[in-house]
Structure formats: C-alpha cells, structure tokens
RNA sequence: GGUUCCGUAGCUCAGUUGGAUAGAGCAACAGCCUUCUAAGCUGUGGGUCCCAGGUUCGAAUCCUGGCGGAAUCACCA
C-alpha cells in the first residue's frame, strides 16, 4: 500500500474517533512537503476544521500526535499555520529502495485477460501524401498513450484506419496516368509516399490553372470547379473505382502499395506498429446499413430529396447529414460503421481516437449519434484530442510549402545527433554499428521528447529555424543521464561491487532523500498520466528525475566512497534511477543508450 | 455570428482533484573538467500568471463578463 493512502486512512480513523462516523476521506488532502519546509508529506488541515471545530494549529497538533503514535513510519511532525508537515522515518525510505530493487516494482501491473481491451486508434493517414510533423505528433501520442495505459494493467490494441480511397486518391492516380510516363518510385529513386504525393501536387497545380482559365472565361468559382476537365476525369475515375473497374482497381492497388512502402519506412523510424490495420476501402460501406436500419426504427429522419439526417436538436446542435440525397455516405457515416465494427471485433472496453482538435465537433456528434442509435457503449468512445503543431507563421499549409516533412525532420535529427556526437568526441571506441544505432536513438529521443513533453491538448510551436535542442530539458539530456548510470555500473562491477547486495543504516543527505522520494512517485505519475491521457506528465517527471540525479551525481561519489553501506546505497539508488528513466522513456516510445 | 479550446519570464514550456514565497529549459552574463561521461554541475538577472469582478480560511487553478489567439459550425475528409 502506498504511504499516502495509509496516512489518509489513519487520519480518517482519527476523525471518526473524535467526531463520530462519517465519510472523511474526501476531506483529507495530502501532498508533498514543499522544499522550504521540513517534512516529507503535508496534510492540509483547513478542510478538516469544519468537522473538528478547532483552530488550525490545534487540529494539526492533534492529528500529528495521533499519527506519530499509530504509524511506525511517521517519525515526527511540525505545524506551520494550517499545514501539518509529516516526517517519515528515513529508514522507511531506504528500505523502500531495497524492496524496489528486489521486487521489480516497475513491472507493468499484471494484465487481467478478463478486462476488455482498450482500443487506441491513431495515425490514420491518407494515402495521397507523405506524413508531416502533425502526423508525427499523432503517432507519438498514440504509441505513448498505448504504452502508458498498458502499464496500468489494461490490455491495449493499437489500430490504424487508413484512408485509402476517395477523390483525393483518384487525383494522384489520374496525374500519374497522365504525366507519370509509367515510371515507378524505384526507377525514380524516390520514396514511395513522396513519389505519389508529388503527383497529387501536380494535379492540384494543373487543376488550379484550369479553374483560373475557366474563371477568366466568365465562370464562377464553383462552376469552374465543377466544369474543370481534370475534376471531371477524377470523378469519373472514382465512379470506375466504386464499380470495381479492373484497370482502375489495379492502378489503385499499385499506387497505394508504393505509399505503404514509404509509410512503413517512416513508421519503422518512429517505432510505430499496430495490432490491426483497417482500410477504409473495406469498411466504407458498413455505416450505410446501420444508418438505414436506424431510419427504419424511426431514430433518424428522411427529407423529401431522400437525404437522411440525425436531429441533434436535443443536444442544442444542428441536424447532421448521414446519407446524401443520392444515397452515398459521408465521412461520419463511415465512422459510425467502423466504430461498430471495431467494438464487435475486440469487444472493446474503451475506444480511444487520437485525432487532432480540429475534429472536436465531429467526435462530439459521433458519440451522440451512436447513443441515439442505441449503442450503450457509446460512452466508451473517447476522442483524445490534441493541438496543432504550428510554425512561427501559423499553421502548416501545404499550399504555401510550409509543411515540415516527417522524413526530413527525422533525418535532420539524426544528422544533428551525429554531428554533435562527433564534435563532442563521443563514442570513440564504440563499434560502428552500435554507434549508428546510438546516434539514431538520440536523434529520435530528442524529437520524441520535444513533442511529448507538451500537454497534448495545447497547440505547440515548432520553429524550423532553431533546430531542436540537445541540452537542457531535452530527450538527449535524459538519455545521457541513463548512459551515466550505465557507465557507473560498469565501473562498479569491475571494482567488484555487487548490485544484488542490500545495505543497512545509511544516513542520507537531503539530495539523496529527495531523489529517492522522487523515484517513489513514479507509479502514481504513470496512473495519473494514464487517467489524463497525457504522456507529458511522464515526460516532465522523467526530466525532473534526470536533473535530480545529475545533481546527486555531482557530489556523491560511489567508487571513492569508503563506507561500504553508503557506497552500496548510492549504487542501488543509481541503478534504480536508471531503471526508472529507462521505463519512463519506454512509455514515451523512446529508447535509452548504455553509452553516448 | 454560435460553439469549443487556449492566454504563465524576451522565447519554448511545467505548475497533480483550489494550498505555503509561481518553476524549468533556451537565450545573456559569471564560474566548475590531473577526481565514477562537461550532451553535465553551480551562480546572477528576468513575472500586472491577458483584464475586471465574484466564490472562501486560501485562486495561475473554480464561476461570470470583457480583450486577444486558434479550431470548428459543408450533400469535403
């Protein structure tokens, strides 16, 4: 049982003794004691005054007396204003470290196979252009949230829903037919997704010219868009595709294949993988049936032109179109279908969608409609909404060429890592293969940490002019700290100090105690992070740990320490710090090197 | 215009269900490597927590109203 809970329970017991039965737990507020005061945990007594009917100091004294009498962990206490600062017996902390080393406290909570799995959808790319920095945020959040939830003991399934059909795909196909000269990405020496993406750009540019020309001939913008030959051809191609035209489908397969080859490479670099990949081309019809059934059951309304709508008036929202007048489905119809499909596929406990906050409204509506249609699990659908990645000039705009390409930024990070490593004279005697791996790890660590340390809900800024840092509050700083621990462990092993031994009777410095207390908090940081769907909590925590360790490292030698117990304590404290860092970074989807 | 989200140091960001004197990094300046990795450590300066009210023992945090920014409100996805 964690210590806070124990104190909480004990305080509640005290209140019952003094004031009779009641539910006091909610009034008990325990937090870390602030740096400036003596103590480890602090009870805020103000909320208790109403039941205790005492002055703050008096009440605090009473509780303090009770705690130090009834809990052997409590060594003493002091009262300042309405705050009861509780001092925990240092021996309790040191024994925690011995225990943590033996019991593998950091292992994931045991997974109960009876718990229905949490389905996390993320990535969900379109197959008409390569991934950019916004997708990177999405993918990193997806991985990290999955791992964090898994660490709390729930089974997790990662799924991807690929948008592999539609007018935008037809545009790239058409452009390639017209101007591609039958060339393949391999022949062109271009990564598949970029290759296909360039045809999308080509299409849009040519279309723009056509529209301009039509406009100069007196067409309205809308008219011009409808009449442009390229648009008409693209629509014709979509019709062919939907009718299963062999040649069209074949081209579609080929070009999507090129894109997937490209995506795979990017995914591999980012460490992204899925338990199941859905393709919209397989699922886009499933929503239609559900909507038609809903209409029959009178849950939806049909207008004179045959279009089908959901009336969300009750929720003070407008009506929402679900089927066009020609009977075809729209985006949200497909999402209704895939939600049902997914729920049935996995018997899902929760269904999380990592999708940008530009779709907040969409998911609100989706959940309401699912509820209206009678799916009692609609409550389990959760939109994990995250903010946009902005550039100094605002949003990334593909039209203005300000998109930060995912592959570019990945290779830039690796190059920077490589350059810095060389400049600092690191990895001297390390074999070439490990060296390359470490450099990659550091580049990716920098990128991942940079993105995940920001609260997901907030928009974040990326300035391409200033490259991502490798000093200070960064991934490499945390990785470096881990490498330091590893180096120390190697030296200790060579000196014959055994990590499996425990220690007794150590008089900790305040720095050592602070670090140890911080490590103790790790599991509750993870649960909080899972509850909030926020990897940023883990990221900021592990940074604090690394910083604290470096301070400890600076003036607490291990090898040169003569007291055997102190030496053993410091080594174990280091080893455990290393474990916490490694695990926390894993939860962020990042790796840590043993040397750098 | 309606709805939702955001506003904290020059810049990028923390700030756990309301708790004690609001913190980091970067940038600037000044120090520390014959001593377990200097991608490190130490120090200095830097604030109207957007503004105004309200709730209470106590507000960066909750409520109301402004101001500023973003997203969204399609028979697009």
XYZ file of C-alpha atoms (C1' of nucleotides) in Angstrom:
673
model
C 0.000 0.000 0.000
C 1.348 3.377 -0.821
C 2.180 5.587 2.071
C -0.176 8.455 1.285
C -3.132 6.096 1.324
C -2.067 4.721 4.662
C -1.825 8.177 6.176
C -5.111 9.134 4.634
C -6.794 6.130 6.181
C -5.235 6.840 9.533
C -6.354 10.467 9.512
C -9.877 9.376 8.634
C -9.791 6.948 11.538
C -8.721 9.740 13.856
C -11.597 11.898 12.678
C -14.053 9.095 13.309
C -12.709 8.693 16.815
C -13.073 12.395 17.501
C -16.251 13.266 15.639
C -18.091 10.034 15.069
C -18.814 8.199 11.863
C -18.628 9.994 8.600
C -17.020 9.984 5.196
C -13.869 11.940 5.853
C -11.580 10.603 3.176
C -12.562 13.297 0.748
C -11.524 15.986 3.189
C -8.068 14.532 3.616
C -5.620 16.313 1.381
C -2.070 15.002 1.430
C 0.681 16.344 -0.731
C 4.434 16.513 -0.956
C 6.022 18.882 1.525
C 7.475 21.865 -0.209
C 11.206 22.242 -0.400
C 11.346 25.122 2.075
C 9.888 23.142 4.968
C 10.976 20.127 6.965
C 8.996 17.015 6.305
C 8.052 14.577 3.579
C 4.300 14.726 3.332
C 1.971 17.508 4.249
C -1.584 17.340 5.424
C -3.600 20.465 4.759
C -5.833 20.785 7.787
C -8.102 23.641 6.689
C -10.699 21.366 5.135
C -10.924 19.420 8.407
C -11.676 22.393 10.640
C -15.350 22.272 9.863
C -15.699 18.846 11.480
C -13.009 19.203 14.119
C -14.159 22.641 15.269
C -10.661 23.605 16.394
C -8.098 26.212 15.500
C -5.819 25.133 12.634
C -2.726 24.715 14.807
C -4.618 22.821 17.457
C -6.152 20.450 14.959
C -2.826 19.864 13.265
C -1.140 19.093 16.576
C -3.838 16.607 17.443
C -3.546 14.760 14.168
C 0.235 14.877 14.268
C 0.240 13.323 17.736
C -2.091 10.607 16.617
C -0.088 9.764 13.522
C 3.276 9.607 15.207
C 1.739 7.348 17.822
C -0.083 4.997 15.485
C 2.185 4.745 12.468
C 5.703 3.449 12.813
C 6.622 5.103 9.513
C 5.936 8.528 10.995
C 8.935 9.781 12.871
C 7.875 13.307 13.800
C 5.905 16.286 12.649
C 5.789 20.055 12.702
C 2.972 22.510 12.283
C 3.137 25.727 10.331
C -0.065 27.680 10.035
C -2.633 25.209 8.804
C -0.140 22.752 7.439
C 0.890 19.578 9.189
C 4.278 18.512 7.894
C 4.880 14.843 8.488
C 8.375 13.477 8.636
C 8.756 9.894 7.528
C 11.392 7.707 9.152
C 14.372 7.749 6.767
C 14.694 4.032 7.338
C 11.342 3.607 5.644
C 12.699 5.270 2.519
C 15.882 3.267 2.438
C 14.002 0.035 2.951
C 11.764 1.082 0.068
C 14.837 1.183 -2.143
C 15.981 -2.277 -1.043
C 12.496 -3.582 -1.665
C 12.156 -1.867 -5.029
C 15.402 -3.427 -6.199
C 14.258 -6.900 -5.243
C 10.620 -6.832 -6.288
C 10.777 -5.181 -9.670
C 8.278 -2.569 -8.673
C 8.349 -1.091 -12.160
C 6.888 -4.130 -13.885
C 3.523 -3.452 -15.513
C 0.583 -4.274 -13.329
C -0.435 -7.806 -14.059
C -2.672 -7.828 -17.042
C -6.056 -9.316 -16.407
C -7.208 -11.024 -19.567
C -10.795 -10.635 -18.439
C -10.574 -6.879 -18.733
C -11.891 -5.864 -22.141
C -9.157 -4.209 -24.156
C -8.685 -0.521 -24.727
C -8.617 0.171 -28.448
C -6.373 3.039 -29.417
C -6.731 4.373 -32.916
C -4.017 6.658 -34.151
C -2.015 7.615 -37.238
C -4.895 7.218 -39.733
C -3.075 8.601 -42.749
C -4.342 9.465 -46.203
C -2.568 7.651 -48.977
C -2.131 10.676 -51.188
C 0.742 12.399 -49.454
C 3.643 11.760 -47.110
C 3.451 12.300 -43.373
C 4.341 15.635 -41.807
C 5.154 16.929 -38.347
C 1.494 16.927 -37.318
C 1.295 13.211 -38.081
C 4.404 12.701 -36.005
C 2.692 14.226 -33.000
C -0.277 11.980 -33.619
C 1.782 8.807 -33.920
C 3.954 9.568 -30.918
C 0.930 10.305 -28.775
C -0.694 7.097 -29.965
C 2.266 4.907 -29.083
C 2.902 6.581 -25.782
C -0.688 6.592 -24.587
C -0.960 2.928 -25.538
C 2.107 2.043 -23.523
C 1.070 4.113 -20.543
C -2.367 2.531 -20.390
C -0.813 -0.881 -20.778
C 1.446 -0.130 -17.829
C -1.614 0.340 -15.641
C -2.644 -3.228 -16.360
C -5.244 -2.877 -19.080
C -4.805 -4.759 -22.334
C -4.365 -2.418 -25.268
C -4.863 -2.898 -29.008
C -3.415 -0.354 -31.384
C -5.332 0.151 -34.581
C -4.866 2.233 -37.664
C -7.591 3.264 -40.076
C -6.078 4.040 -43.437
C -7.929 6.428 -45.663
C -7.061 4.668 -48.874
C -9.949 5.632 -51.121
C -11.806 8.646 -52.332
C -11.436 11.511 -54.687
C -8.017 12.559 -53.418
C -6.555 9.155 -54.236
C -8.092 9.286 -57.691
C -6.399 12.602 -58.262
C -2.964 11.074 -57.741
C -3.858 8.115 -59.936
C -5.041 10.354 -62.720
C -1.965 12.562 -62.519
C 0.329 9.571 -62.654
C -1.535 8.189 -65.673
C -1.211 11.490 -67.461
C 2.280 12.572 -66.550
C 3.923 9.624 -64.864
C 5.360 8.074 -68.011
C 4.871 4.679 -66.378
C 7.736 5.312 -64.020
C 7.882 3.645 -60.591
C 9.290 5.095 -57.362
C 12.192 2.670 -57.512
C 13.079 3.801 -61.021
C 12.709 7.413 -59.984
C 14.750 6.788 -56.853
C 12.096 8.439 -54.693
C 10.460 7.116 -51.540
C 7.012 5.788 -52.476
C 4.815 8.127 -50.431
C 6.745 11.176 -51.619
C 6.591 9.898 -55.164
C 2.811 9.578 -55.067
C 2.478 12.827 -53.171
C 4.259 14.695 -55.924
C 1.549 13.613 -58.358
C -1.091 14.937 -56.003
C 0.678 18.284 -56.023
C 0.956 18.136 -59.807
C -2.755 17.503 -60.078
C -3.688 20.379 -57.805
C -1.426 22.767 -59.694
C -2.845 21.831 -63.062
C -6.378 21.945 -61.714
C -5.766 25.429 -60.402
C -4.682 26.541 -63.860
C -7.796 25.060 -65.439
C -10.009 26.774 -62.917
C -8.316 30.107 -63.453
C -8.780 29.780 -67.164
C -12.478 28.962 -66.793
C -12.930 31.847 -64.413
C -11.362 34.210 -66.897
C -13.958 32.937 -69.349
C -16.684 34.076 -67.004
C -17.392 31.061 -64.808
C -17.984 31.418 -61.097
C -15.521 29.706 -58.821
C -17.965 26.916 -58.041
C -18.882 26.445 -61.691
C -15.274 26.381 -62.731
C -14.536 23.741 -60.129
C -17.400 21.598 -61.393
C -16.544 22.038 -65.056
C -12.773 21.679 -64.917
C -11.834 18.701 -67.118
C -9.377 17.323 -64.579
C -12.025 17.285 -61.862
C -14.470 15.595 -64.177
C -11.920 12.960 -65.056
C -11.108 12.396 -61.390
C -14.773 11.950 -60.552
C -15.149 9.564 -63.437
C -12.246 7.587 -62.062
C -13.848 7.438 -58.627
C -17.023 6.077 -60.217
C -14.980 3.456 -62.054
C -13.235 2.522 -58.846
C -16.511 2.158 -56.974
C -17.819 -0.039 -59.761
C -14.777 -2.239 -59.450
C -13.271 -1.416 -62.825
C -10.381 -3.817 -63.112
C -7.778 -1.498 -64.522
C -8.603 1.290 -62.102
C -8.501 -1.022 -59.119
C -5.206 -2.423 -60.284
C -3.641 1.012 -60.555
C -5.098 1.936 -57.192
C -3.520 -1.159 -55.619
C -0.170 -0.439 -57.164
C -0.017 3.176 -56.139
C -1.250 2.554 -52.615
C 1.392 -0.158 -52.393
C 4.058 2.411 -53.150
C 2.688 4.659 -50.445
C 2.647 1.854 -47.879
C 6.274 1.051 -48.611
C 7.047 4.667 -47.841
C 4.905 4.762 -44.711
C 6.481 1.564 -43.419
C 9.860 3.211 -43.533
C 8.646 6.245 -41.599
C 6.791 4.071 -39.111
C 9.897 1.992 -38.574
C 11.971 5.089 -37.871
C 9.400 6.278 -35.359
C 8.893 2.855 -33.812
C 5.222 2.721 -34.725
C 3.309 -0.530 -35.075
C -0.290 -1.733 -34.935
C -2.234 -4.783 -33.871
C -4.720 -4.257 -36.648
C -4.941 -2.035 -39.684
C -8.331 -1.145 -41.094
C -8.685 0.093 -44.640
C -11.443 2.459 -45.474
C -11.913 0.721 -48.798
C -13.040 -2.353 -46.829
C -15.206 -0.562 -44.335
C -16.674 2.487 -46.014
C -19.956 0.773 -46.794
C -20.628 -0.581 -43.321
C -22.038 2.627 -41.900
C -24.697 2.892 -44.548
C -26.575 -0.206 -43.430
C -26.551 0.922 -39.829
C -27.978 4.274 -40.811
C -30.685 2.660 -42.931
C -31.683 0.458 -40.015
C -31.749 3.489 -37.784
C -34.062 5.152 -40.247
C -36.413 2.168 -40.264
C -36.547 2.220 -36.488
C -37.510 5.860 -36.651
C -34.376 7.122 -34.948
C -33.379 9.230 -37.923
C -35.244 11.456 -40.336
C -35.503 11.484 -44.105
C -36.146 14.567 -46.179
C -38.043 14.890 -49.464
C -34.866 14.594 -51.503
C -34.171 11.247 -49.751
C -31.212 12.501 -47.748
C -31.002 11.090 -44.221
C -30.277 13.205 -41.147
C -29.833 12.914 -37.413
C -31.695 15.509 -35.430
C -29.424 16.721 -32.675
C -31.744 19.470 -31.530
C -31.982 17.933 -28.075
C -28.278 18.455 -27.649
C -28.581 22.007 -28.926
C -26.767 21.104 -32.097
C -27.961 21.247 -35.688
C -29.124 18.425 -37.856
C -26.345 16.278 -39.231
C -26.362 14.724 -42.670
C -25.719 10.968 -42.706
C -26.633 9.936 -46.248
C -26.609 12.181 -49.300
C -29.686 12.511 -51.465
C -28.098 10.054 -53.889
C -27.757 7.522 -51.074
C -23.978 7.695 -50.740
C -22.389 8.022 -47.348
C -20.363 10.850 -45.865
C -17.383 10.848 -43.545
C -19.302 10.469 -40.296
C -21.359 7.615 -41.698
C -18.175 5.680 -42.214
C -17.042 6.451 -38.695
C -20.304 5.099 -37.319
C -19.655 1.916 -39.270
C -16.057 1.494 -38.200
C -16.905 2.198 -34.570
C -19.457 -0.628 -34.536
C -17.110 -2.896 -36.429
C -14.297 -2.204 -34.054
C -16.398 -2.640 -30.956
C -17.529 -6.039 -32.192
C -14.061 -7.091 -33.377
C -12.486 -6.598 -29.987
C -15.383 -6.499 -27.560
C -13.789 -3.231 -26.631
C -13.806 -1.773 -23.164
C -12.828 1.680 -24.330
C -12.320 3.067 -27.791
C -9.854 5.927 -27.967
C -9.336 8.023 -31.058
C -6.153 10.043 -31.188
C -7.251 12.739 -33.578
C -6.491 16.461 -33.807
C -8.684 19.020 -32.096
C -9.922 20.264 -35.437
C -12.290 17.316 -35.194
C -13.676 18.032 -31.734
C -17.092 18.750 -33.149
C -17.054 15.654 -35.317
C -16.436 13.344 -32.387
C -18.984 15.039 -30.212
C -21.542 14.413 -32.903
C -20.344 10.868 -33.487
C -20.822 9.946 -29.865
C -24.279 11.458 -29.704
C -25.391 9.667 -32.851
C -24.080 6.337 -31.608
C -26.058 6.871 -28.440
C -29.181 7.796 -30.400
C -28.785 4.669 -32.456
C -28.954 2.697 -29.248
C -25.363 1.577 -28.711
C -24.947 1.546 -24.983
C -21.174 1.536 -25.360
C -21.222 4.987 -26.949
C -19.961 6.330 -23.636
C -16.774 4.350 -24.108
C -15.854 6.230 -27.245
C -13.308 8.883 -26.339
C -11.721 11.458 -28.532
C -8.147 12.043 -27.443
C -7.936 15.495 -28.860
C -4.566 17.113 -29.372
C -3.486 20.545 -30.518
C -1.957 21.508 -33.803
C 1.747 21.840 -34.427
C 2.228 25.414 -35.523
C 5.058 27.183 -37.240
C 6.101 30.737 -36.329
C 3.880 31.918 -39.177
C 0.868 29.885 -38.055
C -0.405 26.541 -39.275
C 1.449 24.400 -41.714
C -0.001 24.942 -45.156
C 0.814 22.580 -47.955
C -0.219 25.200 -50.494
C 2.396 27.576 -49.186
C 5.016 24.886 -48.965
C 5.467 25.379 -45.241
C 4.829 21.764 -44.329
C 7.562 20.207 -42.237
C 8.008 16.776 -43.752
C 8.225 13.853 -41.328
C 11.105 12.127 -43.083
C 13.034 15.375 -43.373
C 12.771 16.156 -39.711
C 13.692 12.589 -38.780
C 16.852 12.616 -40.843
C 17.696 16.118 -39.667
C 17.525 14.951 -36.075
C 19.798 12.040 -36.839
C 22.282 14.243 -38.625
C 22.374 16.664 -35.724
C 22.893 13.794 -33.314
C 25.704 12.527 -35.486
C 27.370 15.911 -35.782
C 27.170 16.669 -32.067
C 28.458 13.256 -31.164
C 31.483 13.815 -33.364
C 32.041 17.366 -32.147
C 31.952 16.299 -28.521
C 34.276 13.422 -29.253
C 31.801 10.825 -28.000
C 31.593 7.130 -28.801
C 35.291 6.918 -29.509
C 35.939 3.196 -29.060
C 32.453 2.088 -29.920
C 31.910 -0.230 -32.896
C 30.432 1.401 -35.963
C 27.160 -0.495 -35.809
C 26.381 0.400 -32.191
C 27.457 3.925 -32.914
C 24.935 4.327 -35.709
C 22.251 2.867 -33.523
C 23.018 5.196 -30.632
C 23.055 8.247 -32.856
C 19.651 7.279 -34.199
C 18.362 6.713 -30.696
C 19.495 10.159 -29.643
C 18.048 11.932 -32.663
C 14.717 10.216 -32.175
C 14.870 10.742 -28.426
C 15.266 14.462 -28.995
C 12.323 14.589 -31.394
C 10.009 12.407 -29.326
C 10.696 14.178 -26.080
C 10.362 17.584 -27.703
C 6.874 16.707 -28.865
C 5.611 14.662 -25.932
C 6.699 16.988 -23.155
C 3.986 19.421 -24.213
C 0.479 18.946 -22.873
C -1.306 17.160 -25.752
C -4.331 19.414 -25.645
C -2.323 22.522 -26.309
C -1.155 23.746 -29.650
C 2.603 23.664 -29.815
C 5.119 25.654 -31.743
C 7.910 24.311 -33.866
C 10.448 26.714 -35.234
C 12.360 25.171 -38.157
C 14.938 27.968 -37.941
C 16.024 26.864 -34.492
C 16.768 23.183 -34.534
C 15.581 21.069 -31.631
C 17.942 21.310 -28.685
C 20.114 18.556 -27.239
C 20.922 20.379 -23.984
C 18.774 21.195 -21.002
C 15.188 19.987 -20.895
C 15.566 17.522 -23.758
C 15.497 13.850 -24.618
C 19.271 13.554 -25.034
C 19.791 15.028 -21.550
C 17.659 12.234 -20.122
C 19.375 9.629 -22.271
C 22.746 10.972 -21.201
C 21.777 10.544 -17.573
C 20.937 6.933 -18.275
C 24.257 6.411 -20.027
C 25.998 7.886 -16.995
C 24.293 5.389 -14.723
C 25.320 2.545 -17.030
C 28.878 3.752 -17.072
C 28.930 3.892 -13.307
C 27.506 0.388 -13.098
C 30.221 -0.943 -15.383
C 32.897 0.648 -13.235
C 31.336 -0.687 -10.053
C 31.125 -4.167 -11.486
C 34.786 -4.005 -12.424
C 35.542 -2.926 -8.874
C 33.673 -5.953 -7.576
C 30.714 -4.171 -6.047
C 27.661 -6.398 -6.281
C 24.380 -4.818 -7.263
C 22.410 -7.638 -5.676
C 23.605 -6.810 -2.188
C 21.497 -4.623 0.025
C 22.657 -2.151 2.624
C 21.775 -1.039 6.129
C 21.928 2.004 8.329
C 22.632 4.763 5.855
C 22.422 8.389 6.826
C 21.106 10.019 3.654
C 21.924 13.513 2.529
C 18.957 15.708 1.675
C 19.831 15.325 -2.014
C 19.769 11.559 -1.780
C 16.470 11.573 0.045
C 14.947 13.935 -2.466
C 15.938 11.727 -5.354
C 14.662 8.623 -3.614
C 11.330 10.239 -2.866
C 11.046 11.256 -6.468
C 11.629 7.709 -7.657
C 8.982 6.515 -5.245
C 6.421 8.690 -7.018
C 6.873 7.056 -10.400
C 3.921 4.635 -10.279
C 1.475 7.337 -9.282
C 2.774 9.576 -12.058
C 2.057 6.768 -14.504
C -1.502 6.285 -13.250
C -2.149 9.991 -13.371
C -0.752 10.132 -16.865
C -2.997 7.257 -17.943
C -6.035 8.876 -16.361
C -5.332 12.135 -18.164
C -4.174 10.520 -21.421
C -1.160 12.772 -21.099
C 2.362 11.492 -21.789
C 3.525 14.992 -20.873
C 3.240 14.074 -17.194
C 5.665 11.192 -17.634
C 7.945 13.348 -19.769
C 8.159 16.174 -17.272
C 8.600 13.711 -14.446
C 11.484 11.850 -16.015
C 13.204 15.142 -16.757
C 12.965 16.107 -13.098
C 14.409 12.733 -12.138
C 17.312 13.103 -14.537
C 18.034 16.595 -13.299
C 17.905 15.449 -9.712
C 20.189 12.534 -10.451
C 22.773 14.712 -12.132
C 22.869 16.928 -9.080
C 23.261 13.891 -6.854
C 25.934 12.510 -9.174
C 27.907 15.712 -8.990
C 28.759 15.455 -5.330
C 28.010 11.932 -4.193
C 30.825 9.678 -5.343
C 30.315 5.944 -5.343
C 33.646 4.376 -6.182
C 35.568 6.737 -3.949
C 33.194 6.321 -1.016
C 34.812 4.428 1.838
C 31.710 3.449 3.816
C 30.509 0.166 2.327
C 26.837 0.713 3.142
C 26.805 4.232 1.772
C 28.568 3.017 -1.335
C 26.041 0.237 -1.797
C 23.156 2.628 -1.190
C 24.402 5.083 -3.789
C 24.966 2.386 -6.332
C 21.472 0.985 -5.850
C 19.994 4.459 -5.931
C 21.763 4.952 -9.248
C 20.692 1.609 -10.637
C 17.105 2.247 -9.670
C 17.206 5.731 -11.182
C 18.459 4.168 -14.382
C 15.567 1.719 -14.357
C 13.014 4.445 -13.804
C 14.485 6.523 -16.609
C 14.519 3.588 -18.978
C 10.953 2.637 -18.181
C 9.674 6.203 -18.368
C 11.366 6.726 -21.714
C 9.882 3.465 -22.919
C 6.476 4.828 -22.003
C 7.289 7.766 -24.244
C 8.226 5.415 -27.040
C 11.898 6.300 -26.729
C 14.964 4.196 -26.108
C 17.976 4.901 -23.943
C 21.604 4.063 -24.765
C 24.130 2.435 -22.438
C 26.767 4.883 -23.538
C 26.714 8.071 -25.553
C -22.088 35.407 -35.664
C -22.794 30.398 -32.487
C -19.883 26.576 -30.018
C -15.265 24.577 -28.076
C -10.145 25.152 -26.634
C -6.136 28.289 -25.295
C -3.668 33.049 -22.877
C 2.112 31.966 -17.065
C 9.655 35.288 -17.653
C 12.419 38.030 -24.130
C 11.392 32.712 -26.480
C 9.579 27.383 -25.663
C 7.002 25.135 -21.824
C 5.816 22.987 -16.302
C 2.602 24.119 -12.381
C -1.332 16.720 -9.991
C -8.635 16.943 -7.566
C -8.169 25.124 -5.245
C -2.986 25.168 -0.720
C 2.509 27.862 1.994
C 7.141 32.920 -1.045
C 4.553 30.769 -9.218
C 9.005 26.960 -11.525
C 12.303 24.679 -15.514
C 14.932 24.973 -20.213
C 16.696 28.198 -24.042
C 18.876 32.939 -24.803
C 22.520 36.653 -21.727
C 26.344 37.061 -18.087
C 29.943 34.737 -14.336
C 32.237 30.264 -12.506
C 33.498 24.442 -12.276
C 36.945 19.013 -16.053
C 45.011 15.696 -13.270
C 38.583 13.179 -9.431
C 32.553 7.423 -11.346
C 30.902 10.626 -19.193
C 31.214 18.733 -19.060
C 25.069 16.213 -24.075
C 26.872 17.754 -17.054
C 27.018 20.987 -12.381
C 26.861 25.955 -9.695
C 25.575 31.175 -9.536
C 23.259 36.205 -11.412
C 19.411 38.920 -13.667
C 14.414 38.267 -15.625
C 6.736 38.000 -13.707
C 0.390 43.039 -13.671
C 0.057 34.296 -14.110
C -4.324 38.810 -20.528
C -8.004 42.452 -17.854
C -12.165 43.273 -14.319
C -15.365 41.373 -10.875
C -17.155 37.060 -7.881
C -16.993 32.329 -4.772
C -13.667 31.337 0.530
C -9.659 30.466 5.530
C -6.827 30.450 0.634
C -7.384 31.393 -6.708
C -2.434 30.830 -12.046
C -6.213 26.848 -10.973
C -13.369 27.312 -9.953
C -17.725 30.984 -11.769
C -19.346 35.475 -14.654
C -18.166 39.353 -18.096
C -14.656 41.558 -21.323
C -9.924 41.520 -24.569
C -6.580 38.579 -27.682
C -5.459 33.939 -30.463
C -6.832 29.071 -32.574
C -10.213 25.393 -34.231
C -15.000 24.262 -35.834
C -20.085 25.061 -37.449
C -20.337 21.515 -45.672
C -24.739 16.625 -49.702
C -15.260 17.779 -48.104
C -12.378 14.075 -45.466
